[in-house]
């Protein structure tokens, strides 16, 4: 079940990365914290490790040196990201520009609201 959860998070992050050109960390970090109860630094480090080439290499090395990367999680997230970015790109390419802006704005509002509600 854990494998499917991690692959699913990676897939969703990949779809949104393909749709919005974002690093998957915007999805991965909150998902690891909320669904898998991973501590914040481990979520950030693991997300960077999943996104390594080339975006997170130096950051992931720094987190890894201090023990904040779950390599198994990062590998499964990367597999989902690899497939998901294709589907996200295909979705957004098919939409008119005005809809792309609305979808992206709605996505950012949902993420911002969710992050504010997480508390301490």
PDB file of C-alpha atoms in Angstrom:
ATOM      1  CA  UNK A   1       0.000   0.000   0.000  1.00  0.00           C
ATOM      2  CA  UNK A   2       2.847   2.383   0.855  1.00  0.00           C
ATOM      3  CA  UNK A   3       4.353   1.833  -2.606  1.00  0.00           C
ATOM      4  CA  UNK A   4       1.068   2.742  -4.274  1.00  0.00           C
ATOM      5  CA  UNK A   5       0.702   5.849  -2.102  1.00  0.00           C
ATOM      6  CA  UNK A   6       4.192   7.037  -3.004  1.00  0.00           C
ATOM      7  CA  UNK A   7       3.719   6.284  -6.703  1.00  0.00           C
ATOM      8  CA  UNK A   8       0.375   8.102  -6.569  1.00  0.00           C
ATOM      9  CA  UNK A   9       1.910  11.178  -4.937  1.00  0.00           C
ATOM     10  CA  UNK A  10       4.649  11.163  -7.565  1.00  0.00           C
ATOM     11  CA  UNK A  11       2.111  10.765 -10.355  1.00  0.00           C
ATOM     12  CA  UNK A  12      -0.050  13.652  -9.104  1.00  0.00           C
ATOM     13  CA  UNK A  13       3.062  15.814  -8.628  1.00  0.00           C
ATOM     14  CA  UNK A  14       4.163  14.931 -12.144  1.00  0.00           C
ATOM     15  CA  UNK A  15       0.780  15.799 -13.631  1.00  0.00           C
ATOM     16  CA  UNK A  16       0.805  19.189 -11.902  1.00  0.00           C
ATOM     17  CA  UNK A  17       4.451  19.744 -12.872  1.00  0.00           C
ATOM     18  CA  UNK A  18       3.487  19.084 -16.477  1.00  0.00           C
ATOM     19  CA  UNK A  19       0.423  21.307 -16.195  1.00  0.00           C
ATOM     20  CA  UNK A  20       1.954  24.268 -14.378  1.00  0.00           C
ATOM     21  CA  UNK A  21       5.714  23.969 -14.879  1.00  0.00           C
ATOM     22  CA  UNK A  22       6.200  23.676 -11.134  1.00  0.00           C
ATOM     23  CA  UNK A  23       8.672  21.569  -9.270  1.00  0.00           C
ATOM     24  CA  UNK A  24       6.781  18.607  -7.877  1.00  0.00           C
ATOM     25  CA  UNK A  25       7.748  19.676  -4.361  1.00  0.00           C
ATOM     26  CA  UNK A  26       4.670  21.869  -4.160  1.00  0.00           C
ATOM     27  CA  UNK A  27       2.671  18.641  -4.156  1.00  0.00           C
ATOM     28  CA  UNK A  28       5.157  16.156  -2.710  1.00  0.00           C
ATOM     29  CA  UNK A  29       6.109  17.964   0.506  1.00  0.00           C
ATOM     30  CA  UNK A  30       2.568  18.575   1.813  1.00  0.00           C
ATOM     31  CA  UNK A  31       1.464  15.084   0.653  1.00  0.00           C
ATOM     32  CA  UNK A  32       4.311  13.338   2.487  1.00  0.00           C
ATOM     33  CA  UNK A  33       3.525  15.341   5.623  1.00  0.00           C
ATOM     34  CA  UNK A  34      -0.255  14.866   5.489  1.00  0.00           C
ATOM     35  CA  UNK A  35      -0.613  11.313   4.188  1.00  0.00           C
ATOM     36  CA  UNK A  36       2.546   9.583   5.391  1.00  0.00           C
ATOM     37  CA  UNK A  37       3.255  11.669   8.514  1.00  0.00           C
ATOM     38  CA  UNK A  38       6.824  12.369   7.349  1.00  0.00           C
ATOM     39  CA  UNK A  39       8.572  15.163   9.273  1.00  0.00           C
ATOM     40  CA  UNK A  40       8.967  18.449   7.384  1.00  0.00           C
ATOM     41  CA  UNK A  41      12.733  18.283   6.786  1.00  0.00           C
ATOM     42  CA  UNK A  42      12.531  14.674   5.615  1.00  0.00           C
ATOM     43  CA  UNK A  43       9.648  15.594   3.294  1.00  0.00           C
ATOM     44  CA  UNK A  44      11.683  18.446   1.790  1.00  0.00           C
ATOM     45  CA  UNK A  45      14.847  16.368   1.480  1.00  0.00           C
ATOM     46  CA  UNK A  46      12.991  13.392  -0.003  1.00  0.00           C
ATOM     47  CA  UNK A  47      11.179  15.646  -2.481  1.00  0.00           C
ATOM     48  CA  UNK A  48      14.461  17.153  -3.621  1.00  0.00           C
ATOM     49  CA  UNK A  49      16.003  13.709  -4.021  1.00  0.00           C
ATOM     50  CA  UNK A  50      13.049  12.662  -6.205  1.00  0.00           C
ATOM     51  CA  UNK A  51      13.504  15.771  -8.337  1.00  0.00           C
ATOM     52  CA  UNK A  52      17.295  15.611  -8.540  1.00  0.00           C
ATOM     53  CA  UNK A  53      18.132  15.843 -12.216  1.00  0.00           C
ATOM     54  CA  UNK A  54      18.928  18.703 -12.273  1.00  0.00           C
ATOM     55  CA  UNK A  55      16.769  20.791  -9.943  1.00  0.00           C
ATOM     56  CA  UNK A  56      17.531  19.467  -6.482  1.00  0.00           C
ATOM     57  CA  UNK A  57      20.992  17.890  -6.640  1.00  0.00           C
ATOM     58  CA  UNK A  58      22.876  20.266  -4.351  1.00  0.00           C
ATOM     59  CA  UNK A  59      19.990  20.660  -1.923  1.00  0.00           C
ATOM     60  CA  UNK A  60      19.380  16.907  -1.821  1.00  0.00           C
ATOM     61  CA  UNK A  61      23.068  16.275  -1.064  1.00  0.00           C
ATOM     62  CA  UNK A  62      22.900  18.704   1.853  1.00  0.00           C
ATOM     63  CA  UNK A  63      19.737  17.074   3.248  1.00  0.00           C
ATOM     64  CA  UNK A  64      21.118  13.570   2.638  1.00  0.00           C
ATOM     65  CA  UNK A  65      24.348  14.318   4.547  1.00  0.00           C
ATOM     66  CA  UNK A  66      22.253  15.204   7.572  1.00  0.00           C
ATOM     67  CA  UNK A  67      20.031  12.126   7.235  1.00  0.00           C
ATOM     68  CA  UNK A  68      16.913  13.839   5.908  1.00  0.00           C
ATOM     69  CA  UNK A  69      16.350  11.841   2.699  1.00  0.00           C
ATOM     70  CA  UNK A  70      14.329   8.655   2.447  1.00  0.00           C
ATOM     71  CA  UNK A  71      15.928   7.174  -0.685  1.00  0.00           C
ATOM     72  CA  UNK A  72      13.219   4.527  -1.173  1.00  0.00           C
ATOM     73  CA  UNK A  73      10.459   7.124  -1.058  1.00  0.00           C
ATOM     74  CA  UNK A  74      12.409   9.397  -3.410  1.00  0.00           C
ATOM     75  CA  UNK A  75      12.817   6.623  -5.995  1.00  0.00           C
ATOM     76  CA  UNK A  76       9.112   5.743  -6.037  1.00  0.00           C
ATOM     77  CA  UNK A  77       8.100   9.401  -6.193  1.00  0.00           C
ATOM     78  CA  UNK A  78      10.488   9.886  -9.133  1.00  0.00           C
ATOM     79  CA  UNK A  79       8.820   7.015 -11.022  1.00  0.00           C
ATOM     80  CA  UNK A  80       5.418   8.662 -10.619  1.00  0.00           C
ATOM     81  CA  UNK A  81       6.804  12.063 -11.591  1.00  0.00           C
ATOM     82  CA  UNK A  82       8.322  10.619 -14.756  1.00  0.00           C
ATOM     83  CA  UNK A  83       4.954   9.360 -16.010  1.00  0.00           C
ATOM     84  CA  UNK A  84       2.800  12.119 -14.554  1.00  0.00           C
ATOM     85  CA  UNK A  85       4.521  15.048 -16.243  1.00  0.00           C
ATOM     86  CA  UNK A  86       3.518  13.680 -19.641  1.00  0.00           C
ATOM     87  CA  UNK A  87      -0.160  13.465 -18.693  1.00  0.00           C
ATOM     88  CA  UNK A  88      -0.146  16.904 -17.053  1.00  0.00           C
ATOM     89  CA  UNK A  89       1.416  18.450 -20.141  1.00  0.00           C
ATOM     90  CA  UNK A  90      -1.152  16.787 -22.424  1.00  0.00           C
ATOM     91  CA  UNK A  91      -4.016  18.075 -20.244  1.00  0.00           C
ATOM     92  CA  UNK A  92      -2.799  21.668 -20.254  1.00  0.00           C
ATOM     93  CA  UNK A  93      -1.887  21.718 -23.951  1.00  0.00           C
ATOM     94  CA  UNK A  94      -5.497  20.810 -24.743  1.00  0.00           C
ATOM     95  CA  UNK A  95      -6.927  23.757 -22.754  1.00  0.00           C
ATOM     96  CA  UNK A  96      -7.413  27.358 -23.924  1.00  0.00           C
ATOM     97  CA  UNK A  97      -5.081  29.903 -22.229  1.00  0.00           C
ATOM     98  CA  UNK A  98      -7.877  31.458 -20.157  1.00  0.00           C
ATOM     99  CA  UNK A  99      -8.738  28.039 -18.676  1.00  0.00           C
ATOM    100  CA  UNK A 100      -5.069  27.327 -17.974  1.00  0.00           C
ATOM    101  CA  UNK A 101      -4.891  30.522 -15.873  1.00  0.00           C
ATOM    102  CA  UNK A 102      -8.071  29.617 -13.981  1.00  0.00           C
ATOM    103  CA  UNK A 103      -6.982  26.051 -13.287  1.00  0.00           C
ATOM    104  CA  UNK A 104      -3.565  27.195 -12.069  1.00  0.00           C
ATOM    105  CA  UNK A 105      -5.035  29.946  -9.873  1.00  0.00           C
ATOM    106  CA  UNK A 106      -7.495  27.486  -8.348  1.00  0.00           C
ATOM    107  CA  UNK A 107      -4.700  25.018  -7.689  1.00  0.00           C
ATOM    108  CA  UNK A 108      -2.614  27.668  -5.911  1.00  0.00           C
ATOM    109  CA  UNK A 109      -5.603  28.729  -3.787  1.00  0.00           C
ATOM    110  CA  UNK A 110      -6.262  25.143  -2.711  1.00  0.00           C
ATOM    111  CA  UNK A 111      -2.616  24.568  -1.811  1.00  0.00           C
ATOM    112  CA  UNK A 112      -2.337  27.878   0.059  1.00  0.00           C
ATOM    113  CA  UNK A 113      -5.549  27.228   2.015  1.00  0.00           C
ATOM    114  CA  UNK A 114      -4.453  23.705   2.891  1.00  0.00           C
ATOM    115  CA  UNK A 115      -1.032  24.887   4.054  1.00  0.00           C
ATOM    116  CA  UNK A 116      -2.588  27.599   6.234  1.00  0.00           C
ATOM    117  CA  UNK A 117      -4.915  25.042   7.836  1.00  0.00           C
ATOM    118  CA  UNK A 118      -2.093  22.601   8.664  1.00  0.00           C
ATOM    119  CA  UNK A 119      -1.168  24.557  11.782  1.00  0.00           C
ATOM    120  CA  UNK A 120       1.688  23.473  13.985  1.00  0.00           C
TER     121      UNK A 120
END
